[in-house]
Short mmCIF file of C-alpha atoms in Angstrom, two decimals:
data_model
loop_
_atom_site.label_atom_id
_atom_site.label_comp_id
_atom_site.label_asym_id
_atom_site.label_seq_id
_atom_site.Cartn_x
_atom_site.Cartn_y
_atom_site.Cartn_z
CA MET A 763 -8.90 -6.47 11.64
CA ARG A 764 -6.44 -7.80 9.57
CA VAL A 765 -2.90 -6.35 8.99
CA PHE A 766 -2.74 -3.96 5.83
CA ASN A 767 0.11 -2.49 5.73
CA VAL A 768 0.17 0.67 3.71
CA HIS A 769 -2.03 2.34 0.94
CA THR A 770 -1.61 4.98 0.04
CA ILE A 771 -2.80 7.26 -2.67
CA MET A 772 -2.94 10.15 -4.29
CA ASN A 773 -6.01 9.46 -5.69
CA THR A 774 -8.12 11.39 -7.38
CA MET A 775 -12.24 12.58 -7.83
CA ILE A 776 -12.41 12.28 -11.09
CA ALA A 777 -15.52 14.24 -12.98
CA LYS A 778 -14.28 13.41 -16.72
CA ALA A 779 -12.40 9.83 -16.41
CA ASN A 780 -12.54 9.77 -20.17
CA ASN A 781 -9.42 12.30 -20.07
CA ALA A 782 -8.32 11.40 -17.31
CA SER A 783 -4.69 11.06 -18.43
CA LYS A 784 -5.06 14.80 -19.94
CA THR A 785 -7.32 17.55 -18.80
CA ASN A 786 -8.31 15.07 -15.62
CA GLN A 787 -11.22 17.02 -14.44
CA ALA A 788 -10.47 16.19 -10.85
CA MET A 789 -9.72 16.71 -7.41
CA LEU A 790 -7.09 14.59 -5.41
CA ILE A 791 -8.89 12.17 -2.93
CA PHE A 792 -6.36 10.45 -0.50
CA PRO A 793 -8.48 7.60 0.63
CA PHE A 794 -6.12 5.97 3.61
CA SER A 795 -4.35 3.27 3.27
CA HIS A 796 -6.30 1.31 6.04
CA CYS A 797 -8.40 3.12 7.33
CA VAL A 798 -9.71 3.83 4.39
CA ARG A 799 -7.99 0.70 2.73
CA ASP A 800 -9.33 -1.32 4.99
CA SER A 801 -11.89 -4.03 2.94
CA ARG A 802 -13.71 -3.18 5.56
CA ILE A 803 -15.91 0.96 6.31
CA PHE A 804 -15.56 2.56 9.43
CA LEU A 805 -18.13 4.34 10.24
CA HIS A 806 -18.63 7.70 12.04
CA SER A 807 -22.00 9.36 12.87
CA LYS A 808 -23.59 11.78 15.05
CA GLN A 809 -26.02 9.20 15.06
CA LEU A 810 -23.65 7.14 17.08
CA ILE A 811 -23.72 9.91 19.75
CA LYS A 812 -27.71 10.20 19.58
CA ASN A 813 -28.50 6.77 19.84
CA SER A 814 -25.33 5.75 21.68
CA LEU A 815 -25.79 2.65 24.18
CA THR A 816 -26.54 2.86 27.94
CA THR A 817 -24.91 -0.17 29.24
CA ALA A 818 -21.77 -2.58 27.58
CA ASN A 819 -24.46 -5.37 27.08
CA ARG A 820 -26.30 -3.38 24.31
CA LEU A 821 -23.15 -2.53 21.68
CA HIS A 822 -24.97 -4.88 19.39
CA ALA A 823 -28.91 -3.65 20.20
CA VAL A 824 -30.92 -3.11 16.75
CA PRO A 825 -32.05 0.24 17.68
CA LEU A 826 -27.58 1.53 16.81
CA ALA A 827 -28.00 -0.94 13.96
CA VAL A 828 -30.84 0.24 12.15
CA ALA A 829 -29.86 3.80 12.53
CA VAL A 830 -25.79 3.16 11.34
CA ALA A 831 -27.22 1.41 8.64
CA ALA A 832 -29.73 4.64 7.56
CA THR A 833 -27.66 7.42 8.08
CA LEU A 834 -24.52 5.42 6.48
CA ASN A 835 -26.80 4.03 3.15
CA ALA A 836 -23.28 4.08 0.82
CA CYS A 837 -21.92 1.09 3.42
CA ALA A 838 -25.64 -0.88 2.18
CA PRO A 839 -24.28 -4.42 2.12
CA LEU A 840 -24.36 -5.50 -1.58
CA SER A 841 -27.52 -7.98 -2.16
CA PRO A 842 -26.56 -11.38 -2.43
CA PRO A 843 -24.69 -12.32 -5.39
CA PRO A 844 -26.99 -14.44 -8.17
CA ALA A 845 -26.89 -18.52 -8.75
CA ALA A 846 -23.81 -19.44 -10.71
CA PRO A 847 -25.42 -21.70 -14.11
CA ASP A 848 -24.80 -24.91 -14.33
CA THR A 849 -22.66 -25.23 -17.96
CA LYS A 850 -19.45 -23.86 -18.77
CA PRO A 851 -19.71 -20.27 -19.82
CA LYS A 852 -18.99 -19.07 -24.01
CA PRO A 853 -16.75 -16.54 -24.86
CA GLY A 854 -18.84 -13.61 -24.87
CA ALA A 855 -21.68 -14.84 -22.07
CA SER A 856 -21.96 -12.59 -19.30
CA VAL A 857 -23.10 -12.97 -15.50
CA PRO A 858 -26.74 -12.56 -15.12
CA PRO A 859 -27.26 -9.07 -13.19
CA GLY A 860 -27.10 -9.39 -9.40
CA LYS A 861 -29.34 -6.65 -8.50
CA PRO A 862 -32.38 -5.14 -9.87
CA ALA A 863 -32.44 -1.38 -11.01
CA THR A 864 -30.90 1.51 -8.65
CA PRO A 865 -32.65 5.02 -9.20
CA SER A 866 -29.27 5.99 -10.32
CA VAL A 867 -25.64 3.86 -11.67
CA LYS A 868 -22.58 5.11 -11.22
CA LYS A 869 -20.28 5.64 -14.42
CA ALA A 870 -17.01 5.09 -15.73
CA ASP A 871 -15.42 8.04 -14.09
CA GLY A 872 -16.66 8.15 -10.72
CA THR A 873 -19.60 10.24 -11.16
CA THR A 874 -23.20 9.48 -11.21
CA ALA A 875 -26.15 9.27 -13.63
CA GLU A 876 -30.36 8.91 -13.50
CA ALA A 877 -30.92 5.99 -14.98
CA ASP A 878 -33.71 5.18 -16.71
CA ASN A 879 -34.79 2.10 -15.32
CA ARG A 880 -32.56 -0.51 -16.50
CA PRO A 881 -30.67 -3.11 -14.62
CA ALA A 882 -27.33 -2.60 -14.17
CA GLU A 883 -25.60 -5.02 -16.55
CA PRO A 884 -23.30 -7.24 -15.67
CA ALA A 885 -20.22 -7.45 -14.13
CA TYR A 886 -17.93 -9.77 -15.95
CA LYS A 887 -18.09 -10.59 -19.97
CA ARG A 888 -16.45 -13.50 -21.07
CA VAL A 889 -13.69 -12.61 -23.59
CA GLU A 890 -11.04 -14.67 -25.54
CA LEU A 891 -7.76 -14.74 -23.97
CA SER A 892 -6.59 -13.49 -27.64
CA GLU A 893 -8.71 -10.64 -26.66
CA VAL A 894 -6.77 -9.46 -24.25
CA PRO A 895 -5.00 -6.23 -24.44
CA GLY A 896 -1.30 -7.21 -25.10
CA TRP A 897 -1.73 -10.74 -24.24
CA ASP A 898 1.45 -12.17 -25.74
CA ASN A 899 3.66 -9.22 -23.78
CA TYR A 900 3.31 -9.81 -20.42
CA ASP A 901 5.99 -11.05 -18.14
CA PHE A 902 4.37 -13.94 -17.20
CA SER A 903 7.57 -15.56 -15.53
CA SER A 904 7.50 -12.78 -13.15
CA GLY A 905 3.39 -13.71 -12.93
CA TYR A 906 3.54 -16.77 -12.12
CA LEU A 907 6.23 -16.29 -9.17
CA ASN A 908 4.03 -13.52 -7.57
CA PHE A 909 1.37 -15.99 -8.05
CA LYS A 910 3.05 -18.86 -6.58
CA ASN A 911 4.75 -16.80 -4.02
CA GLN A 912 0.97 -15.32 -2.49
CA CYS A 913 -0.60 -18.77 -2.73
CA THR A 914 0.09 -20.30 1.10
CA THR A 915 -0.98 -17.17 2.35
CA LEU A 916 -3.95 -17.45 0.10
CA LEU A 917 -4.70 -21.17 1.31
CA LYS A 918 -4.48 -19.74 5.04
CA ARG A 919 -7.61 -17.95 3.84
CA LYS A 920 -11.30 -18.86 5.24
CA ASN A 921 -12.65 -16.02 3.07
CA ALA A 922 -10.78 -16.58 -0.21
CA ALA A 923 -12.07 -17.60 -3.67
CA ALA A 924 -12.47 -21.10 -3.17
CA GLU A 925 -11.93 -21.43 -7.51
CA LEU A 926 -8.33 -20.19 -6.51
CA LYS A 927 -7.64 -22.29 -3.94
CA SER A 928 -8.23 -24.97 -5.51
CA THR A 929 -5.45 -23.50 -8.26
CA CYS A 930 -3.21 -22.28 -6.18
CA ASP A 931 -3.01 -26.61 -4.20
CA ALA A 932 -1.90 -27.76 -7.47
CA VAL A 933 0.63 -24.62 -7.83
CA VAL A 934 1.90 -25.38 -4.13
CA LYS A 935 2.09 -29.13 -4.78
CA ASN A 936 4.50 -28.45 -7.83
CA LYS A 937 1.51 -29.76 -10.43
CA LYS A 938 2.40 -27.58 -13.15
CA PRO A 939 4.01 -29.09 -15.87
CA GLU A 940 7.21 -29.14 -16.68
CA LYS A 941 6.53 -28.59 -20.37
CA LEU A 942 5.01 -25.78 -20.43
CA THR A 943 6.17 -22.13 -20.09
CA ALA A 944 4.80 -19.89 -17.69
CA LYS A 945 2.15 -17.70 -20.46
CA GLN A 946 1.26 -21.64 -21.67
CA TRP A 947 0.43 -22.39 -17.72
CA PHE A 948 -1.77 -19.02 -17.04
CA GLU A 949 -3.78 -20.18 -20.37
CA SER A 950 -4.50 -23.36 -19.51
CA LYS A 951 -5.63 -22.20 -16.01
CA PHE A 952 -7.48 -18.86 -16.63
CA ASP A 953 -10.72 -17.98 -18.66
CA ALA A 954 -10.62 -14.05 -19.34
CA TRP A 955 -13.57 -11.92 -18.35
CA GLN A 956 -14.11 -7.82 -19.35
CA ILE A 957 -15.16 -6.50 -15.90
CA VAL A 958 -17.48 -3.74 -17.25
CA GLN A 959 -19.05 -0.58 -15.41
CA ALA A 960 -23.48 -0.52 -14.51
CA ASP A 961 -23.82 1.52 -17.51
CA GLY A 962 -21.85 -0.50 -19.60
CA GLN A 963 -19.00 1.21 -19.78
CA LYS A 964 -15.57 -0.47 -20.23
CA GLN A 965 -13.54 2.71 -18.73
CA GLY A 966 -12.68 3.10 -15.03
CA LEU A 967 -9.64 5.23 -13.08
CA LEU A 968 -6.45 3.81 -12.19
CA THR A 969 -4.41 5.96 -9.06
CA GLY A 970 -1.19 5.15 -7.88
CA TYR A 971 0.42 4.69 -3.84
CA PHE A 972 3.84 4.16 -2.54
CA GLU A 973 5.22 3.57 0.53
CA PRO A 974 7.23 7.13 1.99
CA MET A 975 10.48 6.83 2.94
CA VAL A 976 10.41 10.34 5.84
CA LYS A 977 13.41 11.48 8.64
CA GLY A 978 12.50 10.66 12.15
CA SER A 979 13.46 10.59 15.52
CA ARG A 980 12.67 8.77 19.22
CA GLN A 981 12.13 12.34 21.08
CA LYS A 982 10.54 15.28 20.16
CA ARG A 983 13.24 17.91 19.85
CA ASP A 984 14.35 20.61 17.58
CA LYS A 985 13.15 19.96 13.88
CA PHE A 986 10.96 16.67 15.26
CA LEU A 987 7.83 18.20 16.35
CA HIS A 988 5.41 15.84 14.51
CA PRO A 989 3.96 13.07 16.03
CA LEU A 990 2.94 9.57 14.90
CA PHE A 991 0.74 7.39 17.62
CA PRO A 992 -0.24 3.48 18.52
CA THR A 993 -3.76 2.45 18.66
CA PRO A 994 -4.92 4.06 22.17
CA ALA A 995 -5.71 1.71 24.47
CA ASP A 996 -9.63 3.36 24.75
CA LEU A 997 -9.89 3.51 21.19
CA LEU A 998 -13.39 0.73 20.93
CA THR A 999 -13.96 -1.05 17.78
CA ILE A 1000 -17.83 -2.41 17.23
CA ASP A 1001 -17.84 -4.99 14.46
CA LEU A 1002 -21.69 -4.91 13.83
CA ALA A 1003 -21.66 -8.09 11.69
CA GLU A 1004 -20.72 -10.17 14.76
CA THR A 1005 -24.26 -9.73 15.68
CA TYR A 1006 -26.55 -8.80 12.10
CA PRO A 1007 -24.44 -10.45 9.37
CA THR A 1008 -26.62 -8.09 6.39
CA LEU A 1009 -24.04 -5.05 8.55
CA LYS A 1010 -21.12 -7.34 6.73
CA GLY A 1011 -18.50 -5.05 6.63
CA MET A 1012 -19.99 -1.97 8.99
CA ARG A 1013 -17.42 -1.64 11.70
CA LEU A 1014 -18.22 1.93 14.22
CA ARG A 1015 -15.25 3.26 16.15
CA GLY A 1016 -15.16 5.17 19.32
CA ARG A 1017 -14.78 5.45 23.48
CA LEU A 1018 -16.63 4.70 26.42
CA GLU A 1019 -18.00 8.45 28.79
CA GLY A 1020 -19.72 6.25 31.68
CA ASN A 1021 -21.73 3.94 30.00
CA LYS A 1022 -22.19 5.28 27.06
CA VAL A 1023 -20.12 4.80 23.26
CA VAL A 1024 -19.24 8.63 22.16
CA ALA A 1025 -16.55 9.83 18.87
CA TYR A 1026 -13.34 9.39 19.47
CA PRO A 1027 -11.92 12.51 19.26
CA SER A 1028 -11.05 14.18 16.00
CA ARG A 1029 -7.93 15.10 13.70
CA ALA A 1030 -7.52 18.98 15.64
CA GLU A 1031 -8.85 17.72 19.17
CA TRP A 1032 -6.38 14.51 18.94
CA GLU A 1033 -3.79 17.42 17.75
CA LYS A 1034 -5.08 19.30 21.40
CA HIS A 1035 -4.51 16.06 23.48
CA GLY A 1036 -3.15 12.79 21.59
CA GLU A 1037 0.16 13.45 23.82
CA LYS A 1038 -2.19 12.82 27.31
CA LYS A 1039 -3.04 9.97 25.80
CA VAL A 1040 -1.01 7.95 24.87
CA ASP A 1041 3.32 8.14 23.70
CA PRO A 1042 4.30 8.76 20.41
CA LEU A 1043 6.00 5.62 18.49
CA VAL A 1044 8.59 8.61 16.58
CA TRP A 1045 8.49 12.24 15.86
CA LEU A 1046 8.60 13.29 11.87
CA ASP A 1047 10.80 16.11 10.90
CA ASP A 1048 7.87 17.32 9.01
CA ALA A 1049 3.99 17.95 9.33
CA LEU A 1050 2.99 17.44 5.81
CA ASP A 1051 5.29 14.40 5.86
CA ALA A 1052 3.15 13.04 8.99
CA PHE A 1053 0.02 13.28 7.29
CA LEU A 1054 0.48 12.04 4.09
CA LEU A 1055 2.35 9.09 5.87
CA GLN A 1056 -1.44 8.41 7.48
CA VAL A 1057 -3.04 9.26 4.05
CA GLN A 1058 -0.50 5.86 2.75
CA GLY A 1059 -0.93 3.78 5.60
CA SER A 1060 2.49 2.74 6.09
CA GLY A 1061 5.59 4.40 5.39
CA ARG A 1062 9.75 3.53 6.48
CA VAL A 1063 11.37 5.74 8.55
CA GLU A 1064 14.83 6.86 8.90
CA LEU A 1065 15.44 7.76 12.65
CA ASP A 1066 18.34 10.07 13.54
CA SER A 1067 20.13 7.09 15.54
CA GLY A 1068 20.97 5.40 12.29
CA GLN A 1069 18.30 2.66 12.46
CA THR A 1070 15.07 2.49 9.86
CA VAL A 1071 11.67 0.71 11.38
CA ARG A 1072 8.21 0.58 9.05
CA LEU A 1073 5.08 2.13 10.41
CA GLY A 1074 2.19 0.12 9.12
CA TYR A 1075 -2.14 0.45 9.68
CA ALA A 1076 -2.96 -0.29 13.28
CA ASP A 1077 -6.59 1.61 13.34
CA GLN A 1078 -7.94 5.00 12.74
CA ASN A 1079 -10.57 7.19 14.68
CA GLY A 1080 -13.75 6.56 12.84
CA HIS A 1081 -13.89 9.82 11.39
CA PRO A 1082 -14.37 10.48 7.37
CA TYR A 1083 -12.00 10.71 5.56
CA VAL A 1084 -11.62 14.75 3.76
CA ALA A 1085 -9.06 15.64 0.91
CA ILE A 1086 -7.00 18.18 1.31
CA GLY A 1087 -6.96 18.27 -2.58
CA LYS A 1088 -10.13 18.91 -2.95
CA VAL A 1089 -10.56 21.49 -0.21
CA LEU A 1090 -7.38 23.36 -1.85
CA VAL A 1091 -9.77 23.31 -5.28
CA ASN A 1092 -12.76 24.53 -3.23
CA ARG A 1093 -10.90 27.21 -1.85
CA GLY A 1094 -9.69 28.41 -5.34
CA ALA A 1095 -6.36 27.91 -3.84
CA LEU A 1096 -5.08 25.33 -6.17
CA THR A 1097 -6.32 24.03 -9.82
CA VAL A 1098 -7.57 20.84 -10.33
CA GLU A 1099 -4.53 19.91 -12.36
CA GLU A 1100 -2.23 21.51 -9.88
CA ALA A 1101 -4.00 19.55 -6.65
CA THR A 1102 -1.08 16.51 -6.46
CA ILE A 1103 1.16 15.84 -3.92
CA PRO A 1104 3.77 17.88 -5.54
CA GLY A 1105 1.35 20.50 -6.31
CA ILE A 1106 -0.16 20.60 -2.73
CA ARG A 1107 3.24 20.32 -1.37
CA LYS A 1108 4.30 24.00 -3.35
CA TRP A 1109 1.16 25.67 -1.85
CA ALA A 1110 2.30 24.27 1.84
CA GLU A 1111 5.66 25.97 1.51
CA LYS A 1112 4.53 29.27 0.63
CA ASN A 1113 1.88 28.98 2.91
CA PRO A 1114 3.42 27.53 5.59
CA LYS A 1115 0.82 29.28 8.42
CA GLU A 1116 -2.08 27.86 7.18
CA LEU A 1117 -0.65 24.32 7.08
CA ALA A 1118 -2.05 22.58 10.45
CA GLY A 1119 -5.97 24.74 9.51
CA LEU A 1120 -5.71 22.37 6.41
CA LEU A 1121 -5.00 19.23 7.83
CA ASN A 1122 -7.37 19.35 10.39
CA GLU A 1123 -10.31 20.17 7.29
CA ASN A 1124 -9.18 15.90 7.05
CA PRO A 1125 -10.53 14.80 11.03
CA SER A 1126 -9.50 10.89 9.59
CA VAL A 1127 -6.24 10.31 12.17
CA VAL A 1128 -4.24 6.59 11.60
CA PHE A 1129 -2.87 4.80 14.17
CA PHE A 1130 -0.02 3.01 13.77
CA LYS A 1131 2.66 -0.52 14.96
CA GLU A 1132 6.25 -0.59 14.57
CA SER A 1133 7.62 -3.41 12.98
CA VAL A 1134 11.69 -4.19 12.01
CA LEU A 1135 12.65 -3.62 8.36
CA SER A 1136 14.10 -7.37 7.69
CA ASN A 1137 14.20 -7.46 4.06
CA PRO A 1138 14.71 -3.09 2.38
CA ASN A 1139 13.60 -4.73 -0.52
CA GLU A 1140 10.14 -6.25 0.17
CA GLY A 1141 6.90 -3.95 0.25
CA PRO A 1142 4.83 -3.20 2.82
CA VAL A 1143 1.73 -5.92 3.21
CA GLY A 1144 -1.04 -5.67 1.72
CA SER A 1145 -4.70 -6.45 2.73
CA LEU A 1146 -4.05 -10.49 1.63
CA GLY A 1147 -1.02 -10.96 3.66
CA VAL A 1148 1.65 -11.07 1.71
CA PRO A 1149 4.17 -8.33 0.61
CA LEU A 1150 2.89 -5.70 -2.43
CA VAL A 1151 5.37 -6.02 -5.53
CA PRO A 1152 6.19 -2.40 -7.53
CA GLU A 1153 3.87 -2.52 -10.58
CA MET A 1154 2.59 -5.93 -9.89
CA SER A 1155 -0.15 -5.92 -6.91
CA ILE A 1156 -2.47 -3.91 -7.23
CA ALA A 1157 -5.54 -2.32 -4.38
CA VAL A 1158 -9.48 -3.36 -5.56
CA ASP A 1159 -12.56 -3.77 -4.65
CA PRO A 1160 -12.92 -7.15 -3.45
CA SER A 1161 -16.78 -7.52 -3.67
CA VAL A 1162 -15.94 -7.10 -7.54
CA ILE A 1163 -12.36 -8.45 -7.76
CA PRO A 1164 -11.21 -11.46 -5.18
CA LEU A 1165 -8.00 -11.39 -3.33
CA GLY A 1166 -5.22 -13.42 -5.06
CA SER A 1167 -6.74 -12.64 -8.30
CA PRO A 1168 -4.60 -11.99 -11.53
CA VAL A 1169 -5.84 -9.16 -13.37
CA ILE A 1170 -4.55 -7.92 -17.03
CA LEU A 1171 -4.87 -4.04 -16.48
CA ALA A 1172 -4.56 -1.80 -19.50
CA SER A 1173 -4.41 1.82 -19.07
CA GLU A 1174 -1.91 4.23 -19.86
CA HIS A 1175 1.64 6.28 -18.43
CA PRO A 1176 1.60 8.51 -16.00
CA VAL A 1177 4.45 10.60 -17.42
CA SER A 1178 4.92 9.17 -20.83
CA LYS A 1179 0.99 8.59 -21.99
CA SER A 1180 2.47 5.86 -23.36
CA SER A 1181 0.25 2.77 -23.61
CA TYR A 1182 0.82 0.77 -20.16
CA GLU A 1183 -0.89 -2.83 -20.00
CA LYS A 1184 0.73 -4.99 -17.31
CA LEU A 1185 -0.14 -8.40 -15.68
CA VAL A 1186 -1.19 -7.52 -11.88
CA PHE A 1187 -2.22 -9.37 -8.91
CA ALA A 1188 -4.37 -7.64 -6.25
CA GLN A 1189 -3.29 -8.39 -3.23
CA ASP A 1190 -4.48 -4.87 -1.25
CA THR A 1191 -7.83 -2.87 -0.62
CA GLY A 1192 -8.85 0.62 0.40
CA GLY A 1193 -11.73 2.02 1.85
CA ALA A 1194 -11.58 4.85 -1.25
CA ILE A 1195 -11.01 2.18 -3.54
CA ARG A 1196 -14.71 1.04 -4.94
CA GLY A 1197 -16.57 0.27 -8.01
CA ARG A 1198 -15.84 -2.01 -10.62
CA VAL A 1199 -13.29 -0.94 -13.26
CA ARG A 1200 -11.30 0.71 -10.18
CA ALA A 1201 -7.86 -0.21 -9.00
CA ASP A 1202 -4.67 1.57 -7.51
CA LEU A 1203 -1.36 0.69 -8.25
CA PHE A 1204 1.34 -0.13 -5.72
CA TRP A 1205 4.49 2.02 -7.54
CA GLY A 1206 7.26 1.19 -4.94
CA TRP A 1207 8.89 3.09 -1.97
CA GLY A 1208 10.87 6.05 -1.83
CA LYS A 1209 11.24 9.31 -4.03
CA ILE A 1210 10.03 8.38 -7.47
CA PRO A 1211 7.31 5.82 -6.83
CA GLY A 1212 6.19 8.87 -4.43
CA GLU A 1213 6.12 10.90 -7.68
CA LEU A 1214 4.48 8.72 -10.24
CA ALA A 1215 1.77 7.65 -7.46
CA GLY A 1216 1.11 11.61 -7.32
CA VAL A 1217 0.44 12.11 -10.47
CA THR A 1218 -1.48 8.16 -11.13
CA ARG A 1219 -4.84 9.23 -12.40
CA GLN A 1220 -5.88 6.93 -15.77
CA PRO A 1221 -8.33 5.72 -18.02
CA LEU A 1222 -8.66 1.98 -17.07
CA GLY A 1223 -9.86 -0.71 -18.27
CA LEU A 1224 -10.05 -4.13 -16.46
CA TRP A 1225 -9.71 -8.23 -17.18
CA LEU A 1226 -10.49 -10.70 -14.15
CA LEU A 1227 -8.15 -13.91 -14.93
CA TRP A 1228 -10.47 -16.33 -13.37
CA PRO A 1229 -10.03 -20.38 -13.12
CA LYS A 1230 -11.21 -22.50 -15.99
CA GLY A 1231 -14.44 -23.49 -15.91
CA ALA A 1232 -15.55 -21.21 -12.84
CA VAL A 1233 -17.56 -17.76 -13.15
CA PRO A 1234 -17.14 -14.72 -11.02
CA VAL A 1235 -19.41 -13.58 -8.52
CA GLU A 1236 -19.69 -9.89 -8.01
CA GLY A 1237 -20.50 -9.61 -4.17
CA ARG A 1238 -19.46 -13.02 -3.02
#
C-alpha cells in the first residue's frame, strides 16, 4: 500500500446537498484517512470467516474472491472505460457513457434514486475556459509551482495518467516559454471539462480535513492513557487483484488462526488486548483526540519531552468505519446541525462515562508509523506521494479525477458563506470520497484548520483541467 499520510475528515452524510451549506440535512461521517482514504477499499465481512481458507496456498482461491465480491457489492469493479474518440473534442461535446443503465443512480446529494432505465450521463462535458467560474482570478503562479513540484513524483508513478506525465515531462525540462505568464501556460496546456453526476446534476459535495496537533507521551502515565499503535505483526493483507484483476482495488484484512484466515479484532476487542500484542508508539491525553487522529489518518504529536513527531497512516484492521456523528444523531443526542467535531466534543465533555461506548460503535482501528517532522511548514504526504498544500490539495475519487490533475473548485466558504473558487490539485484519496462531483479540501494543520474542516460540507462544482486534445476517461 502506498504511503498516504493524512486523511481526515469530518465528512458528512448529506441528505440534501443542494442546500448543504445552510440547513444541511447531513450527518457527519469521518472517513478515515487512509484506511478509508486509501484509493483501495478495505473489506471486512463475516463471509471472510465463513469462507476462510484451510491452507496458506489457497489465499487466492476462487471461492474467497467470489464470496467477497458477492457480499460486498459496493466494491464491485468499474466497467471497462470506453475507447477515446479519434477526433479532438469540441466545446460542448461530452465523453460517451462508460456503463449501461443501472437500477438506481447516485444523486448530487449523495443519495440514490430509482432510475427510469436511462443510461448514466457522461462524466465530463467540454467547456471553454472562459465559462469556468472565476477563471481570471485564480492564483496561477502558485498553481504552476504546485504542479511543477509534484511532477518528479508523478513521473515515477507507473499508474499515473500518460497525458499528465507528458505535460510534466515538459515542465521538468523547463519548456515553459519565458514570455508566457502562469495563466497563459495553463491556457496553452489544458482544456476544461465540467464534471457531471450520473443523473445529469452538476452539484456535489465538498468536505474538509486537516492534520491534528495533539499532546502525547512515550509512557503511559498521569493523564496520558490513550494509546496509538504501529501495525501489528500478525495483521494480514490479502490483495485479491494479484490473482483476479477484475477485483482490482479490493483488499482483505485478517489474521491467521491455525491455518484459517479470520477477522482481525474490532476496536472494542483491540482496546482490551492491543497492549498485549504490540507496544504503543505514543500515549495521548485525550480519548477523543486519539480517535479523531485515527479519523484524520495522520497528525502531529507534541511529546512531553519537547519533541514533535508526525504519525502517518500505516494500516487498518479491516473493519468498516462507522460514523459516531451519525450514531449520536440516530440516538437523538445531537441534531444533524450539531453533528460536527465541536458538537461531538461538547457532547463528550458532558457525557464522559459514555464516550468509550460511543467510540467502540466504530469497529475500525487505524495503525500508524512515525516519522520525524523535518519541516513544520509542510503538510503530511498524500496518496500522490507529495506533501499536501493547505487550500490547494484535495482528495478525490481517482477513478473520476486522476491523481495529479489540476481542478477548479467552485463552492462557498463554510464560515463566511462567500463565494469560494480555487485552483486546486488532486493529490489525495479516501475510501469515503467516492463519486464524480466529490472532493475533500485539505485546510492545513492545527486549531483553525481543524475548526474549518469540522464545519465544511458545502455544495460543490468541479471542472477538470485536462491536457489539450486528450479526452478524460472515467474508470481508468
